[in-house]
Amino acid sequence: MDEISELKYDIDKKLEKEAHNLEVLKDCLSRSSSNTQNMLGILESFENRLQHLESTIVPVYNETENLRRRQENIEKTMHTLDTVLSYYHAAKDVEAIVKEGPAACDLDTYLAYMEKVLKAQKYFETYNSGSKELADIKHIFVDGTQALQHEFRSLLNRHGHPVPPVMIVDMLSSEEDLPPVTTDADLPIEHLPEKVVGDLVKISQWLVQQAQSHQHLKSYGQGRAAMLSKSLQGLKDHLRSSSGTSSQLSFISQNSPSLGGKFRGSKDAPTRKSMIRLVNNFTKKASSALNKSGFESGHRRQGSAANDSIREDPSDVETDLYINELSALLRLMQSEMHLMKGIVPQKHERTVFDTIIQQALDSVVSEGEMIAGTARKNMQRHEYSAVLSIFPIVRHLRSIKPEFDLILEGCQAPTRAKLASLLSTLDSTGAKALEEFTDSIRNDPDKASNMPRDGTVHELTNHTIIFLTQLQDYAETAGAMLLMHGEQAAPSAMITADTCKMKVADYMTRVLSALGLNLSNKSETYSDQGLRPIFMLNNFNYILKALKRTALLELLLMWNKDVTKYYDDQIVEQKRQYSLSWSKVLHYILEVDKPMSVQRASQMDSTVKLKDKERQNIKDKFTGFNKELEDIHRIQKGYAIPDQELRQQLIQENKDFLIPRYQMFYNKYSILNFTKNRSKYVKFDVEGVNKMLDSFFDASA
């Protein structure tokens, strides 16, 4: 029972507590409802007040806005009126300054005045096209435009000067292999001061954009064209005067390895480390290489050109100058293209640039065509070494032509084609010269009067080797000429450095083949049978040593692996042919007709008396030998073998060929008592024959 009572007590307590909470909640709800009613009253009162305020302020705001708009309209009207009035007074306000030109004030101020004139003109054209003011404004605008054009030309004329030759030389001297110009920093030439360029840009832009005028662009093209031509002409005059009477280019360093010291700087002009890689003095280079052969100093070379001194060909200087002129033209064109940016609108750049370069480009191309014409005249005179002066030009032009093509992109087609046409002309001229040179070697007349009397190297051989040695420096250039302008022209896409070298190797092989055949025909003009092989031996030996001494052999081996063996075999064959000249001498000592038997000779000594027939036979042998040896010595000491090594070799072979045979003959018969006048018949002992052979091929002996 107690537990139930306790449980009931707890429940009652909870009910009492919940009832109290309910009373509290009701009281809170009552207060909340009261607060809500109060808030609604406040909000309703606030809304009423806002409505009252709005009804009071909105009319005031609307009136104020109307007043503001009226004031703004009045101000706009006043501004427009002032502007319109200024248009009517513009002619009077700016006429004096506009007519005086930009010289009356700074350029920016003058352009501002012109803007004012332009605005006035547009206003009258729109609203009052028949007014007198429009005519006045137009007249002033025309005067102002002309004044700006005059100022544009004046700035060009006052500040535009030809580029000094020394500056061009400095620019080119810093370019070993003419690297392509890729940035503005690569163009050190400043044609005009920076401020002048800025003024030209402002004037040009205003004339094009505002005045719709392009007359100044024509003036710019003509003015810069004159400066470009004068710059090139000044460079040519400078280089020609520097080369002077001594044919020395002042801008070439004395130590320039590429020119072999051909040109030396003068004290009047600064020396340079190296101009661009100019043409080597190939005549001098080839000749100096050939002069390293075994020829003795002062050895006779009758009828040969070997004694001719190598003189500097004026065409070499012209070639050097023209190569520099081409490079200078390219760099000046690039600098002109850089200068015109901003001054000339982009859409007009190519047209103006075409005008700028036309005169200078025509001059350079014309000069190149004259060089080609001179080369053709040299071909007619059979001066083929002189024709080689175009080869360095072709090589240089071909190397820089991609840059020319890039700078000429967008110009008129005839302009772009000029250098290509020049290159084609030079190529065809060079190819024709090469082919005609081969024909001249093949068809060189066999005139006895032109043959060296001593059998030395023929001048034709000398000239041919020098020509080929010169040509090897331009193997790729010559190969391209032959491939593009030969009988079977190859597409340019198929032409590579290797195919060019192969073509030149083929060409040189044909030249040497024609030379060998011609020399063989020439040798037949000798009446002396012994001189024929000496002549051929000298020439073959000279050719072979020249090939080995230069890079020609390496080039020829690309086409014919047996070229060295061929000349070695020819030398051996000519030596064999030469040995036949000793047949008459050997006839008397080879015991073909023995004066006595071996047994009888071995049994005899100086005390034994010989038969008359035996004595006479021995006398005839010695007499015949003496006569023939003296005759062959008299003849062959006049033979020339310029190559000391070959001469000593041939003398030794003569000794090896004759001395052992004469030794046997001498030992066998000299001890016999076949005559009372022994010195009459036994003129030479073995040592005497040996000394006589040493004096062969020596006219002073």
XYZ file of C-alpha atoms in Angstrom:
701
model
C 0.000 0.000 0.000
C 2.841 2.320 0.790
C 4.257 1.920 -2.687
C 0.916 2.796 -4.262
C 0.582 5.812 -2.001
C 4.042 6.991 -2.973
C 3.349 6.496 -6.641
C 0.071 8.406 -6.376
C 1.862 11.180 -4.517
C 4.451 11.501 -7.314
C 1.775 11.665 -9.950
C -0.026 14.389 -8.125
C 3.134 16.375 -7.824
C 3.758 16.144 -11.560
C 0.210 17.171 -12.362
C 0.536 20.147 -10.063
C 3.776 21.134 -11.777
C 2.320 20.769 -15.245
C -0.714 22.814 -14.261
C 1.605 25.574 -13.046
C 3.535 25.445 -16.313
C 0.283 25.686 -18.214
C -0.660 28.830 -16.305
C 2.726 30.376 -17.100
C 2.368 29.512 -20.771
C -1.076 31.083 -20.931
C 0.297 34.225 -19.310
C 3.118 34.394 -21.918
C 0.699 33.957 -24.744
C -1.410 36.750 -23.390
C 1.555 39.135 -23.196
C 2.720 38.109 -26.696
C -0.668 38.808 -28.149
C -0.666 42.182 -26.477
C 2.784 43.012 -27.924
C 1.615 41.924 -31.358
C -1.286 44.258 -31.226
C 0.957 47.108 -30.134
C 3.439 46.388 -33.028
C 0.666 46.320 -35.578
C -0.499 49.681 -34.331
C 3.015 51.143 -34.635
C 3.496 49.745 -38.194
C 0.145 51.037 -39.295
C 1.032 54.447 -37.897
C 4.446 54.352 -39.711
C 2.777 53.381 -42.990
C 0.371 56.267 -42.653
C 3.242 58.659 -42.037
C 5.206 57.320 -45.114
C 2.178 57.757 -47.312
C 1.832 61.283 -46.062
C 5.557 61.947 -46.697
C 5.406 60.515 -50.187
C 2.423 62.595 -51.103
C 4.381 65.635 -49.916
C 7.954 64.870 -51.411
C 7.168 63.319 -54.836
C 5.757 66.520 -56.331
C 8.810 68.394 -55.071
C 11.171 65.762 -56.576
C 9.362 65.837 -59.886
C 9.589 69.594 -60.012
C 13.281 69.483 -59.153
C 13.987 66.882 -61.894
C 12.147 69.013 -64.407
C 14.211 71.994 -63.398
C 17.443 69.941 -63.679
C 16.574 68.719 -67.184
C 15.723 72.254 -68.231
C 19.052 73.478 -66.897
C 20.919 70.636 -68.685
C 19.125 71.385 -71.926
C 20.017 75.020 -71.585
C 23.679 74.128 -70.972
C 23.747 71.757 -73.949
C 22.124 74.379 -76.070
C 24.659 76.942 -74.939
C 27.538 74.504 -75.589
C 26.171 73.614 -79.003
C 25.678 77.265 -79.736
C 29.245 77.980 -78.674
C 30.489 75.110 -80.815
C 28.494 76.215 -83.833
C 29.656 79.769 -83.336
C 33.250 78.498 -83.098
C 32.796 76.790 -86.469
C 31.721 80.098 -87.934
C 34.754 81.778 -86.424
C 37.147 78.854 -87.082
C 38.359 80.164 -90.425
C 39.297 83.507 -88.936
C 40.851 81.969 -85.795
C 43.156 79.418 -87.465
C 43.773 80.801 -90.952
C 47.013 82.620 -90.146
C 48.576 79.747 -88.183
C 47.484 77.079 -90.668
C 48.974 78.980 -93.596
C 52.274 79.456 -91.770
C 52.558 75.710 -91.367
C 53.886 73.547 -88.498
C 57.004 75.725 -88.333
C 54.873 78.431 -86.652
C 54.303 76.224 -83.600
C 55.010 72.726 -82.415
C 53.538 69.874 -84.441
C 51.028 68.730 -81.809
C 49.543 72.239 -81.577
C 49.347 72.527 -85.333
C 47.574 69.166 -85.607
C 45.100 70.371 -82.963
C 44.321 73.422 -85.142
C 43.835 71.120 -88.122
C 41.455 68.987 -86.076
C 39.438 72.144 -85.393
C 39.326 72.947 -89.104
C 38.298 69.389 -89.926
C 35.418 69.474 -87.432
C 34.177 72.789 -88.822
C 34.288 71.402 -92.345
C 32.304 68.325 -91.381
C 29.680 70.523 -89.620
C 29.098 72.774 -92.616
C 29.069 69.800 -95.002
C 26.297 68.263 -92.864
C 24.149 71.273 -91.956
C 25.022 74.094 -94.322
C 26.677 72.724 -97.416
C 26.061 75.832 -99.487
C 27.489 78.377 -97.053
C 30.416 80.680 -97.730
C 32.007 79.498 -94.494
C 32.310 75.956 -95.917
C 34.266 77.223 -98.923
C 36.605 79.172 -96.640
C 37.133 76.219 -94.342
C 37.806 73.879 -97.272
C 40.381 76.284 -98.613
C 42.095 76.468 -95.227
C 41.959 72.666 -94.880
C 43.628 72.222 -98.261
C 46.310 74.739 -97.285
C 46.874 72.939 -93.992
C 47.083 69.547 -95.680
C 49.605 70.875 -98.168
C 51.575 72.471 -95.337
C 51.728 69.112 -93.547
C 52.833 67.384 -96.740
C 55.488 70.045 -97.225
C 56.641 69.596 -93.645
C 56.769 65.835 -94.198
C 58.983 66.249 -97.247
C 61.041 68.896 -95.474
C 61.742 66.610 -92.525
C 62.819 63.845 -94.913
C 65.066 66.160 -96.912
C 66.602 67.978 -93.932
C 67.358 64.944 -91.845
C 67.645 62.194 -94.451
C 71.235 61.491 -95.478
C 72.924 58.541 -97.201
C 74.293 55.963 -94.815
C 78.051 56.596 -94.453
C 80.118 53.862 -96.166
C 82.106 53.215 -92.988
C 78.848 52.535 -91.109
C 77.824 49.996 -93.738
C 81.271 48.417 -93.574
C 80.998 48.217 -89.792
C 77.611 46.547 -90.081
C 78.830 43.977 -92.605
C 82.133 43.352 -90.837
C 80.272 42.037 -87.802
C 78.576 39.340 -89.887
C 80.819 36.362 -90.546
C 78.300 34.379 -92.577
C 75.499 36.890 -93.015
C 73.134 35.486 -90.354
C 69.501 36.344 -90.991
C 68.266 39.522 -89.338
C 65.603 38.491 -86.833
C 65.255 41.485 -84.525
C 65.378 45.253 -84.781
C 68.525 45.166 -82.685
C 70.257 43.484 -85.609
C 69.835 46.701 -87.641
C 72.270 49.254 -86.217
C 71.594 51.863 -88.909
C 69.749 55.015 -87.803
C 68.521 56.738 -90.939
C 66.659 59.535 -89.106
C 66.675 60.943 -85.545
C 64.088 59.386 -83.252
C 62.176 62.678 -82.815
C 61.987 63.194 -86.561
C 60.659 59.676 -87.026
C 58.013 60.406 -84.374
C 56.945 63.588 -86.187
C 56.798 61.739 -89.510
C 54.601 59.090 -87.942
C 52.180 61.722 -86.553
C 51.970 63.624 -89.836
C 51.533 60.463 -91.894
C 48.817 59.051 -89.658
C 46.899 62.359 -89.688
C 47.161 62.739 -93.463
C 45.998 59.167 -94.080
C 43.270 58.967 -91.442
C 41.915 62.534 -91.413
C 42.803 64.033 -94.779
C 42.470 60.762 -96.717
C 45.643 61.810 -98.543
C 48.451 59.495 -99.749
C 50.544 61.981 -101.675
C 53.153 62.065 -98.914
C 53.663 58.299 -99.283
C 54.824 58.869 -102.842
C 57.221 61.551 -101.594
C 58.468 59.170 -98.912
C 59.081 56.389 -101.436
C 60.952 58.680 -103.813
C 62.998 60.296 -101.052
C 64.051 57.049 -99.428
C 64.748 55.494 -102.851
C 67.211 58.312 -103.557
C 68.871 57.825 -100.155
C 69.166 54.070 -100.686
C 70.748 54.540 -104.097
C 73.147 57.183 -102.765
C 74.112 54.923 -99.856
C 74.976 52.099 -102.252
C 76.820 54.404 -104.620
C 78.756 55.903 -101.726
C 79.768 52.420 -100.599
C 80.924 51.512 -104.113
C 82.925 54.723 -104.456
C 84.468 54.188 -101.032
C 85.473 50.611 -101.760
C 86.841 51.490 -105.191
C 88.876 54.362 -103.796
C 90.066 52.116 -100.964
C 91.194 49.466 -103.442
C 92.881 52.276 -105.378
C 95.935 51.806 -107.535
C 97.287 49.102 -105.252
C 94.121 47.035 -105.514
C 93.810 46.887 -101.754
C 90.470 47.031 -99.982
C 90.865 49.177 -96.907
C 88.244 47.344 -94.918
C 89.922 43.968 -95.131
C 92.217 43.038 -92.308
C 95.816 42.300 -93.213
C 95.490 39.032 -91.367
C 92.294 37.882 -93.030
C 92.858 34.154 -93.645
C 90.037 33.940 -96.148
C 91.795 36.256 -98.574
C 95.294 35.000 -98.099
C 96.589 38.542 -97.575
C 95.520 39.713 -100.973
C 94.153 42.999 -99.733
C 95.710 45.176 -97.050
C 94.073 47.970 -95.126
C 95.150 51.525 -95.818
C 95.994 54.002 -93.076
C 93.148 56.263 -94.167
C 90.401 53.801 -93.302
C 89.854 51.525 -90.321
C 90.798 47.898 -90.716
C 88.187 45.255 -89.960
C 88.552 41.801 -88.484
C 86.765 40.320 -91.410
C 84.328 41.618 -93.932
C 81.803 39.019 -94.892
C 83.404 35.897 -96.289
C 84.394 37.309 -99.639
C 85.630 35.416 -102.645
C 89.081 33.908 -102.079
C 91.744 35.060 -104.469
C 91.412 31.720 -106.182
C 93.908 32.405 -108.961
C 96.589 33.235 -106.461
C 95.533 30.430 -104.160
C 95.520 27.788 -106.874
C 98.818 28.943 -108.307
C 100.524 29.055 -104.942
C 99.363 25.509 -104.288
C 100.658 24.328 -107.642
C 103.957 26.121 -107.137
C 104.653 23.824 -104.173
C 105.512 21.085 -106.635
C 108.994 19.638 -107.037
C 109.984 22.001 -109.845
C 113.472 23.337 -109.349
C 113.910 27.056 -109.145
C 114.947 28.447 -112.478
C 114.515 25.178 -114.362
C 113.758 25.738 -118.010
C 110.159 25.376 -119.079
C 110.277 26.378 -122.700
C 106.939 26.968 -124.323
C 105.163 26.636 -120.988
C 103.188 29.158 -119.006
C 104.757 28.108 -115.716
C 107.141 31.030 -115.714
C 104.343 33.538 -116.113
C 103.902 35.609 -112.987
C 100.468 35.511 -111.420
C 98.979 38.952 -111.586
C 95.967 40.115 -109.716
C 93.009 40.153 -112.049
C 90.964 43.382 -111.838
C 87.858 41.210 -112.145
C 88.676 39.742 -108.715
C 88.403 43.202 -107.168
C 85.146 43.815 -109.045
C 83.836 40.499 -107.759
C 84.705 41.384 -104.171
C 83.044 44.757 -104.525
C 79.907 43.298 -106.049
C 79.557 40.696 -103.304
C 79.738 43.454 -100.709
C 77.257 45.469 -102.713
C 74.755 42.598 -102.649
C 75.113 42.209 -98.891
C 74.857 45.948 -98.336
C 71.716 46.138 -100.482
C 70.073 43.402 -98.417
C 70.881 45.043 -95.098
C 69.857 48.501 -96.313
C 66.572 47.096 -97.619
C 65.920 45.481 -94.252
C 66.668 48.733 -92.449
C 64.335 50.643 -94.803
C 61.566 48.152 -94.070
C 62.101 48.712 -90.351
C 62.165 52.518 -90.752
C 58.866 52.729 -92.627
C 56.837 50.937 -89.956
C 54.447 53.482 -88.465
C 55.247 56.086 -91.074
C 53.603 54.096 -93.848
C 50.255 52.360 -93.179
C 50.560 48.610 -93.216
C 48.331 48.167 -96.252
C 50.587 50.515 -98.245
C 53.913 49.179 -96.982
C 54.662 46.834 -99.886
C 53.743 49.380 -102.545
C 55.958 52.048 -100.993
C 58.744 49.539 -100.305
C 58.631 48.477 -103.949
C 59.193 52.121 -104.908
C 62.050 52.557 -102.415
C 64.109 49.576 -103.565
C 63.379 49.725 -107.290
C 66.227 52.008 -108.368
C 68.889 50.398 -106.169
C 67.757 46.882 -107.044
C 67.783 47.679 -110.757
C 71.285 49.108 -110.418
C 72.640 46.037 -108.620
C 70.932 43.630 -111.013
C 72.184 45.615 -113.999
C 75.710 45.493 -112.624
C 75.399 41.738 -112.143
C 74.219 41.347 -115.725
C 77.218 43.401 -116.852
C 79.492 41.021 -114.957
C 77.773 38.120 -116.741
C 78.251 39.953 -120.049
C 81.942 40.460 -119.303
C 82.214 36.765 -118.499
C 80.662 35.904 -121.868
C 83.203 38.160 -123.609
C 85.985 36.400 -121.734
C 84.555 33.107 -122.952
C 84.772 34.347 -126.527
C 88.441 35.173 -125.904
C 88.901 31.744 -124.263
C 89.855 33.382 -120.958
C 88.032 30.846 -118.833
C 89.820 31.573 -115.555
C 88.393 35.086 -115.690
C 84.909 33.575 -116.019
C 85.356 31.977 -112.601
C 84.888 35.410 -111.064
C 81.123 34.860 -111.271
C 81.254 31.704 -109.147
C 81.741 33.430 -105.766
C 78.980 35.838 -106.763
C 76.610 32.977 -107.526
C 77.505 31.183 -104.305
C 76.997 34.320 -102.231
C 73.790 35.324 -103.996
C 72.368 31.821 -103.585
C 73.194 31.877 -99.856
C 71.450 35.211 -99.177
C 68.609 34.842 -101.684
C 66.219 33.374 -99.043
C 66.576 36.619 -97.095
C 65.955 38.623 -100.253
C 62.869 36.509 -100.980
C 61.591 37.163 -97.464
C 62.078 40.932 -97.620
C 60.586 41.099 -101.136
C 57.510 39.080 -100.213
C 54.416 41.043 -101.180
C 56.218 43.235 -103.734
C 55.241 43.187 -107.385
C 56.052 40.028 -109.304
C 58.600 41.729 -111.636
C 60.477 43.034 -108.600
C 60.574 39.634 -106.943
C 61.771 38.007 -110.168
C 64.779 40.263 -110.766
C 67.257 38.521 -108.490
C 66.020 35.108 -109.584
C 66.543 36.160 -113.189
C 70.042 37.439 -112.396
C 70.913 34.203 -110.624
C 69.625 32.209 -113.583
C 71.703 34.348 -115.974
C 74.857 33.870 -113.920
C 74.143 30.156 -113.557
C 73.657 29.636 -117.275
C 76.757 31.712 -118.043
C 78.825 29.644 -115.633
C 77.466 26.354 -116.967
C 78.172 27.423 -120.547
C 81.692 28.501 -119.596
C 82.370 25.117 -118.011
C 81.175 23.232 -121.066
C 83.071 25.499 -123.448
C 86.195 25.063 -121.374
C 85.923 21.306 -121.877
C 85.523 21.844 -125.611
C 88.519 24.177 -125.676
C 90.665 21.531 -123.969
C 89.459 18.852 -126.344
C 89.942 21.008 -129.448
C 93.099 22.920 -128.553
C 95.107 22.965 -131.821
C 98.180 20.737 -132.099
C 100.625 23.363 -133.275
C 104.269 22.377 -133.195
C 105.220 26.012 -132.617
C 103.338 25.963 -129.307
C 104.960 22.777 -128.068
C 107.696 23.054 -125.417
C 110.983 22.196 -127.154
C 112.301 20.481 -124.050
C 109.256 18.283 -123.442
C 108.242 20.021 -120.231
C 104.692 20.443 -118.940
C 102.500 22.020 -121.596
C 100.856 25.337 -120.780
C 97.484 23.722 -121.533
C 98.061 21.271 -118.680
C 99.159 24.043 -116.387
C 96.122 26.177 -117.205
C 93.754 23.228 -116.887
C 94.997 22.223 -113.444
C 94.874 25.820 -112.227
C 91.325 26.117 -113.554
C 90.206 22.912 -111.832
C 91.950 23.906 -108.614
C 90.126 27.207 -108.648
C 86.880 25.417 -109.404
C 87.122 23.000 -106.470
C 86.409 25.839 -104.020
C 83.042 26.261 -105.732
C 82.203 22.613 -106.261
C 78.619 22.887 -105.015
C 78.021 26.090 -106.964
C 79.453 24.670 -110.185
C 77.586 21.403 -109.693
C 74.295 23.239 -109.296
C 75.036 25.209 -112.473
C 75.692 22.048 -114.452
C 72.674 20.259 -113.022
C 70.213 23.093 -113.653
C 71.536 24.280 -117.008
C 73.119 21.179 -118.497
C 71.829 19.049 -121.331
C 69.620 17.134 -118.896
C 68.466 19.764 -116.410
C 67.493 18.409 -113.000
C 64.679 19.820 -110.844
C 65.971 22.089 -108.108
C 64.279 19.903 -105.492
C 66.564 17.010 -106.449
C 69.755 19.054 -106.197
C 71.738 18.460 -102.989
C 75.305 19.164 -101.920
C 76.307 15.575 -102.676
C 74.724 15.510 -106.126
C 76.458 18.801 -106.931
C 79.845 17.429 -105.922
C 79.239 14.256 -107.903
C 78.364 16.341 -110.955
C 81.536 18.406 -110.612
C 83.610 15.243 -110.155
C 82.073 13.897 -113.374
C 82.830 17.196 -115.102
C 86.446 17.258 -113.932
C 86.900 13.662 -115.058
C 85.698 14.645 -118.524
C 88.064 17.628 -118.571
C 91.067 15.501 -117.587
C 90.089 12.866 -120.143
C 89.930 15.523 -122.868
C 93.273 16.889 -121.688
C 94.930 13.477 -121.815
C 93.674 12.823 -125.334
C 94.791 16.252 -126.525
C 98.238 15.832 -124.974
C 98.601 12.472 -126.666
C 97.787 14.071 -130.017
C 100.197 16.930 -129.332
C 103.035 14.542 -128.528
C 102.797 13.192 -132.064
C 104.104 16.537 -133.369
C 107.553 15.743 -131.915
C 109.942 14.287 -134.489
C 112.165 13.045 -131.662
C 110.747 9.690 -130.622
C 112.405 9.934 -127.201
C 110.890 13.319 -126.447
C 107.333 12.083 -126.861
C 107.243 9.900 -123.736
C 109.199 12.535 -121.768
C 106.537 15.093 -122.663
C 103.703 12.758 -121.680
C 105.568 11.658 -118.544
C 106.044 15.266 -117.424
C 102.398 16.071 -117.978
C 100.983 12.947 -116.355
C 103.294 13.353 -113.368
C 102.346 17.023 -113.069
C 98.631 16.188 -113.167
C 98.900 13.395 -110.613
C 100.956 15.444 -108.151
C 98.640 18.416 -108.551
C 95.631 16.200 -107.821
C 97.272 14.764 -104.708
C 98.500 18.149 -103.516
C 95.031 19.678 -103.647
C 91.568 18.437 -102.734
C 90.925 17.577 -106.373
C 91.844 13.940 -105.918
C 89.363 13.491 -103.082
C 86.687 15.036 -105.265
C 87.536 12.918 -108.310
C 87.539 9.712 -106.261
C 83.840 10.293 -105.623
C 83.256 9.615 -109.320
C 86.142 7.347 -110.323
C 87.874 5.187 -107.712
C 90.659 4.244 -110.168
C 91.851 7.710 -111.097
C 95.144 7.369 -109.167
C 95.822 3.934 -110.644
C 95.155 5.280 -114.132
C 97.822 7.966 -113.875
C 100.267 5.613 -112.167
C 99.820 3.154 -115.035
C 100.286 5.923 -117.594
C 103.513 7.026 -115.909
C 104.826 3.462 -115.966
C 103.876 3.101 -119.629
C 105.604 6.356 -120.595
C 108.745 5.268 -118.785
C 108.630 2.052 -120.775
C 108.206 4.014 -123.994
C 111.124 6.233 -123.013
C 113.372 3.231 -122.355
C 113.059 2.335 -126.037
C 115.203 5.386 -126.852
C 118.188 3.474 -125.424
C 117.899 0.676 -127.958
C 120.729 2.002 -130.163
C 123.059 2.308 -127.179
C 122.160 -1.136 -125.907
C 122.647 -2.614 -129.365
C 126.427 -2.380 -128.962
C 126.743 -3.805 -125.459
C 124.055 -6.488 -125.301
C 126.260 -8.993 -127.145
C 123.741 -9.657 -129.838
C 126.607 -10.077 -132.286
C 129.425 -11.314 -130.026
C 132.936 -10.546 -131.225
C 134.042 -13.863 -129.699
C 132.697 -16.725 -127.712
C 132.497 -16.692 -123.970
C 134.966 -19.554 -123.680
C 137.489 -17.792 -125.884
C 137.073 -14.512 -124.076
C 137.557 -16.170 -120.698
C 140.820 -17.712 -121.880
C 142.319 -14.486 -123.145
C 144.104 -11.618 -121.478
C 145.955 -8.518 -122.609
C 148.935 -10.549 -123.790
C 146.949 -12.645 -126.210
C 146.886 -11.469 -129.763
C 143.412 -11.202 -131.254
C 142.371 -11.955 -134.757
C 141.858 -8.980 -137.025
C 138.141 -9.592 -137.265
C 137.827 -9.837 -133.496
C 139.762 -6.635 -132.966
C 137.645 -4.827 -135.506
C 134.428 -6.090 -133.979
C 135.464 -4.904 -130.523
C 136.495 -1.545 -131.959
C 133.133 -1.211 -133.690
C 131.340 -2.063 -130.456
C 133.150 0.570 -128.419
C 132.974 3.130 -131.224
C 129.264 2.586 -131.734
C 128.565 2.712 -128.002
C 130.589 5.886 -127.571
C 128.862 7.581 -130.483
C 125.359 6.600 -129.465
C 125.928 7.464 -125.804
C 127.282 10.877 -126.725
C 124.435 11.461 -129.166
C 121.749 10.499 -126.670
C 123.450 12.597 -124.001
C 123.625 15.593 -126.319
C 119.932 15.216 -127.122
C 118.527 14.279 -123.747
C 120.443 16.772 -121.662
C 118.153 19.267 -123.438
C 115.094 17.421 -122.191
C 113.420 19.089 -119.228
C 111.979 17.263 -116.257
C 110.915 20.071 -113.915
C 109.983 17.728 -111.099
C 113.238 17.054 -109.265
C 111.952 13.833 -107.758
C 110.892 12.497 -111.150
C 114.182 13.604 -112.721
C 116.281 11.811 -110.116
C 114.032 8.802 -110.381
C 114.404 8.614 -114.146
C 118.198 9.104 -113.963
C 118.421 6.276 -111.451
C 116.292 4.048 -113.644
C 118.600 4.839 -116.579
C 121.548 3.811 -114.435
C 119.836 0.632 -113.303
C 118.994 -0.072 -116.913
C 122.396 0.712 -118.519
C 125.199 0.436 -115.957
C 124.950 -3.317 -115.223
C 124.973 -4.115 -118.926
C 127.858 -1.801 -119.666
C 129.722 -3.173 -116.626
C 129.582 -6.658 -118.074
C 130.596 -5.420 -121.520
C 133.397 -3.258 -120.153
C 134.790 -5.948 -117.888
C 134.785 -8.428 -120.742
C 136.502 -6.397 -123.458
C 138.338 -3.500 -121.862
C 141.142 -5.824 -120.640
C 141.810 -7.182 -124.126
C 144.580 -5.852 -126.330
C 142.422 -4.970 -129.317
C 144.045 -1.626 -130.168
C 147.215 0.383 -129.706
C 145.178 3.638 -129.299
C 143.105 2.499 -126.346
C 141.795 5.966 -125.365
C 140.262 6.361 -128.811
C 137.896 3.469 -128.280
C 137.504 3.045 -124.520
C 136.375 6.600 -123.775
C 134.197 5.762 -120.777
C 134.769 3.546 -117.841
C 131.784 2.560 -115.702
C 132.169 5.586 -113.451
C 132.368 7.863 -116.486
C 129.085 6.505 -117.831
C 127.573 6.941 -114.403
C 128.607 10.625 -114.273
C 127.328 11.213 -117.779
C 123.938 9.802 -116.831
C 123.843 12.211 -113.877
C 124.030 15.123 -116.326
C 120.994 14.025 -118.332
C 118.009 16.436 -118.405
C 120.317 19.351 -117.601
C 121.031 21.804 -120.403
C 123.888 23.381 -118.456
C 125.827 20.088 -118.363
